[in-house]
mmCIF file of C-alpha atoms in Angstrom:
data_model
loop_
_atom_site.group_PDB
_atom_site.id
_atom_site.type_symbol
_atom_site.label_atom_id
_atom_site.label_comp_id
_atom_site.label_asym_id
_atom_site.label_seq_id
_atom_site.Cartn_x
_atom_site.Cartn_y
_atom_site.Cartn_z
ATOM 1 C CA MET A 316 44.919 107.654 87.087
ATOM 2 C CA ASN A 317 47.308 109.119 84.509
ATOM 3 C CA LEU A 318 48.129 112.015 86.815
ATOM 4 C CA LYS A 319 48.988 109.631 89.687
ATOM 5 C CA GLN A 320 51.202 107.526 87.418
ATOM 6 C CA SER A 321 53.065 110.522 86.037
ATOM 7 C CA ILE A 322 53.624 111.976 89.546
ATOM 8 C CA LEU A 323 54.856 108.577 90.777
ATOM 9 C CA GLY A 324 57.181 108.236 87.777
ATOM 10 C CA LEU A 325 58.554 111.743 88.246
ATOM 11 C CA THR A 326 59.131 111.158 91.965
ATOM 12 C CA LEU A 327 60.873 107.839 91.319
ATOM 13 C CA GLY A 328 63.088 109.411 88.642
ATOM 14 C CA LEU A 329 64.119 112.274 90.938
ATOM 15 C CA ALA A 330 64.879 109.831 93.771
ATOM 16 C CA LEU A 331 67.097 107.729 91.505
ATOM 17 C CA LEU A 332 68.876 110.826 90.207
ATOM 18 C CA ALA A 333 69.508 112.152 93.730
ATOM 19 C CA GLY A 334 70.801 108.731 94.875
ATOM 20 C CA SER A 335 73.273 108.439 91.997
ATOM 21 C CA GLN A 336 74.652 111.946 92.596
ATOM 22 C CA SER A 337 75.264 111.316 96.285
ATOM 23 C CA ALA A 338 77.104 108.056 95.489
ATOM 24 C CA GLN A 339 79.386 109.861 93.055
ATOM 25 C CA ALA A 340 80.046 112.734 95.444
ATOM 26 C CA ALA A 341 81.140 110.339 98.203
ATOM 27 C CA ARG A 342 84.022 109.114 96.043
ATOM 28 C CA TYR A 343 85.731 112.531 96.039
ATOM 29 C CA THR A 344 86.971 113.780 99.384
ATOM 30 C CA ARG A 345 89.688 115.866 101.013
ATOM 31 C CA THR A 346 90.506 113.339 103.756
ATOM 32 C CA VAL A 347 92.544 110.166 103.443
ATOM 33 C CA PRO A 348 90.891 106.889 104.575
ATOM 34 C CA ALA A 349 92.182 105.676 107.963
ATOM 35 C CA THR A 350 93.614 102.422 106.588
ATOM 36 C CA PHE A 351 96.194 104.339 104.518
ATOM 37 C CA ARG A 352 97.353 106.727 107.279
ATOM 38 C CA HIS A 353 100.777 105.810 108.609
ATOM 39 C CA THR A 354 104.476 106.321 107.957
ATOM 40 C CA TRP A 355 105.648 103.999 105.166
ATOM 41 C CA TYR A 356 109.239 103.217 104.079
ATOM 42 C CA CYS A 357 110.798 102.086 100.790
ATOM 43 C CA TYR A 358 114.478 101.329 100.060
ATOM 44 C CA ASP A 359 115.672 101.946 96.494
ATOM 45 C CA SER A 360 119.215 100.808 97.272
ATOM 46 C CA LYS A 361 121.370 100.179 100.342
ATOM 47 C CA THR A 362 122.084 103.890 100.727
ATOM 48 C CA GLN A 363 118.818 105.499 99.588
ATOM 49 C CA TYR A 364 115.330 105.193 101.025
ATOM 50 C CA LYS A 365 112.020 107.054 100.833
ATOM 51 C CA LYS A 366 109.598 107.838 103.641
ATOM 52 C CA ALA A 367 105.935 108.578 102.928
ATOM 53 C CA GLN A 368 104.001 110.201 105.765
ATOM 54 C CA ILE A 369 100.282 109.892 105.094
ATOM 55 C CA THR A 370 98.008 111.894 107.385
ATOM 56 C CA LYS A 371 94.301 112.669 107.416
ATOM 57 C CA HIS A 372 94.717 115.715 105.191
ATOM 58 C CA GLY A 373 97.778 115.026 103.059
ATOM 59 C CA ILE A 374 100.843 113.075 102.023
ATOM 60 C CA LYS A 375 104.529 114.017 102.233
ATOM 61 C CA GLU A 376 107.222 111.907 100.596
ATOM 62 C CA THR A 377 110.853 112.513 101.582
ATOM 63 C CA ILE A 378 113.890 110.994 99.869
ATOM 64 C CA TYR A 379 116.953 110.251 102.019
ATOM 65 C CA ARG A 380 120.356 109.643 100.405
ATOM 66 C CA ALA A 381 123.634 108.878 102.168
ATOM 67 C CA HIS A 382 125.673 111.985 103.007
ATOM 68 C CA GLN A 383 123.067 114.340 101.522
ATOM 69 C CA ARG A 384 120.258 116.463 102.876
ATOM 70 C CA PRO A 385 116.728 115.015 102.661
ATOM 71 C CA GLN A 386 114.780 116.017 99.575
ATOM 72 C CA ILE A 387 110.986 116.437 99.353
ATOM 73 C CA GLY A 388 109.617 114.181 96.626
ATOM 74 C CA ALA A 389 105.907 114.989 96.946
ATOM 75 C CA ASN A 390 103.917 117.204 99.252
ATOM 76 C CA LEU A 391 100.144 117.269 98.735
ATOM 77 C CA HIS A 392 97.906 118.757 101.422
ATOM 78 C CA GLY A 393 95.454 121.517 102.287
ATOM 79 C CA LYS A 394 92.820 123.095 100.074
ATOM 80 C CA ARG A 395 94.579 122.019 96.898
ATOM 81 C CA PHE A 396 94.426 118.320 97.769
ATOM 82 C CA MET A 397 91.854 115.850 96.412
ATOM 83 C CA VAL A 398 91.388 112.130 97.176
ATOM 84 C CA ILE A 399 89.444 109.824 94.864
ATOM 85 C CA ILE A 400 88.447 106.563 96.556
ATOM 86 C CA HIS A 401 88.289 103.705 94.040
ATOM 87 C CA SER A 402 87.824 100.911 96.607
ATOM 88 C CA SER A 403 88.850 100.029 100.154
ATOM 89 C CA LYS A 404 92.312 99.101 98.828
ATOM 90 C CA LYS A 405 92.923 101.761 96.178
ATOM 91 C CA VAL A 406 92.887 105.572 96.275
ATOM 92 C CA SER A 407 94.287 108.342 94.090
ATOM 93 C CA PHE A 408 95.724 111.632 95.324
ATOM 94 C CA TYR A 409 95.643 114.707 93.144
ATOM 95 C CA GLY A 410 96.947 118.199 93.571
ATOM 96 C CA THR A 411 94.415 120.772 92.460
ATOM 97 C CA GLN A 412 94.965 124.253 91.202
ATOM 98 C CA TYR A 413 92.041 126.643 91.622
ATOM 99 C CA GLY A 414 89.608 123.729 91.834
ATOM 100 C CA ILE A 415 90.856 122.086 88.616
ATOM 101 C CA LEU A 416 92.701 118.756 88.674
ATOM 102 C CA LYS A 417 96.254 118.955 87.408
ATOM 103 C CA PRO A 418 97.380 116.533 84.673
ATOM 104 C CA ALA A 419 97.602 112.815 85.447
ATOM 105 C CA SER A 420 101.382 113.058 85.854
ATOM 106 C CA ASP A 421 100.779 114.951 89.113
ATOM 107 C CA SER A 422 98.696 112.165 90.633
ATOM 108 C CA MET A 423 99.682 109.422 93.073
ATOM 109 C CA VAL A 424 97.867 106.078 93.107
ATOM 110 C CA LEU A 425 98.017 104.091 96.370
ATOM 111 C CA THR A 426 97.136 100.389 96.475
ATOM 112 C CA LYS A 427 97.146 98.369 99.714
ATOM 113 C CA GLN A 428 98.469 94.836 99.330
ATOM 114 C CA THR A 429 100.129 92.001 101.213
ATOM 115 C CA LYS A 430 103.648 91.194 100.102
ATOM 116 C CA HIS A 431 105.959 88.697 101.857
ATOM 117 C CA SER A 432 103.079 88.210 104.361
ATOM 118 C CA ARG A 433 103.441 91.859 105.433
ATOM 119 C CA SER A 434 101.147 94.807 104.942
ATOM 120 C CA SER A 435 102.517 96.943 102.135
ATOM 121 C CA LEU A 436 101.518 99.915 100.061
ATOM 122 C CA ARG A 437 102.221 100.306 96.369
ATOM 123 C CA ILE A 438 102.622 103.980 95.513
ATOM 124 C CA SER A 439 102.685 104.807 91.828
ATOM 125 C CA THR A 440 103.823 108.346 91.053
ATOM 126 C CA ALA A 441 103.705 109.411 87.405
ATOM 127 C CA GLY A 442 103.596 105.746 86.392
ATOM 128 C CA TYR A 443 106.631 104.639 88.436
ATOM 129 C CA PRO A 444 105.563 102.195 91.192
ATOM 130 C CA SER A 445 107.372 101.598 94.484
ATOM 131 C CA THR A 446 106.478 99.213 97.308
ATOM 132 C CA TYR A 447 106.428 100.713 100.800
ATOM 133 C CA TYR A 448 106.362 98.849 104.123
ATOM 134 C CA ARG A 449 105.367 99.971 107.625
ATOM 135 C CA SER A 450 108.841 99.501 109.107
ATOM 136 C CA LYS A 451 112.307 100.417 107.889
ATOM 137 C CA SER A 452 113.624 96.932 108.619
ATOM 138 C CA ALA A 453 110.990 95.249 106.427
ATOM 139 C CA ALA A 454 111.580 97.782 103.649
ATOM 140 C CA TYR A 455 115.321 97.143 103.801
ATOM 141 C CA GLN A 456 114.865 93.371 103.884
ATOM 142 C CA TYR A 457 112.611 93.247 100.791
ATOM 143 C CA HIS A 458 114.086 96.015 98.607
#
């Protein structure tokens, strides 16, 4: 009887340990959830706006200023790209270097929200948040 109980306890413990590891591993991925993929726009002023292109395997943020060439603000993709899924409405993007996460200042936190009855995305880069909208007109209207 003791042998059966110890085998049952060991089996149950291993099953719980395997289940908790698979749940943790599912939170880290290299693909962006489908609900975040799109081109998003944010106006900082009447003459400057940002465009964030979020694809399955990366994010590219471009800054457009009047009478100047576009400037790349962030460009995370490929093998050195990590996504941490916090919930269905919040993810974090990290750039990795040789499999090690860079400092928190290199991360981007994306939070889906509804603002002015429109779908919006709050992108916080190095602690500075900006609200992005799916269309340029909405971004310009609510900047």
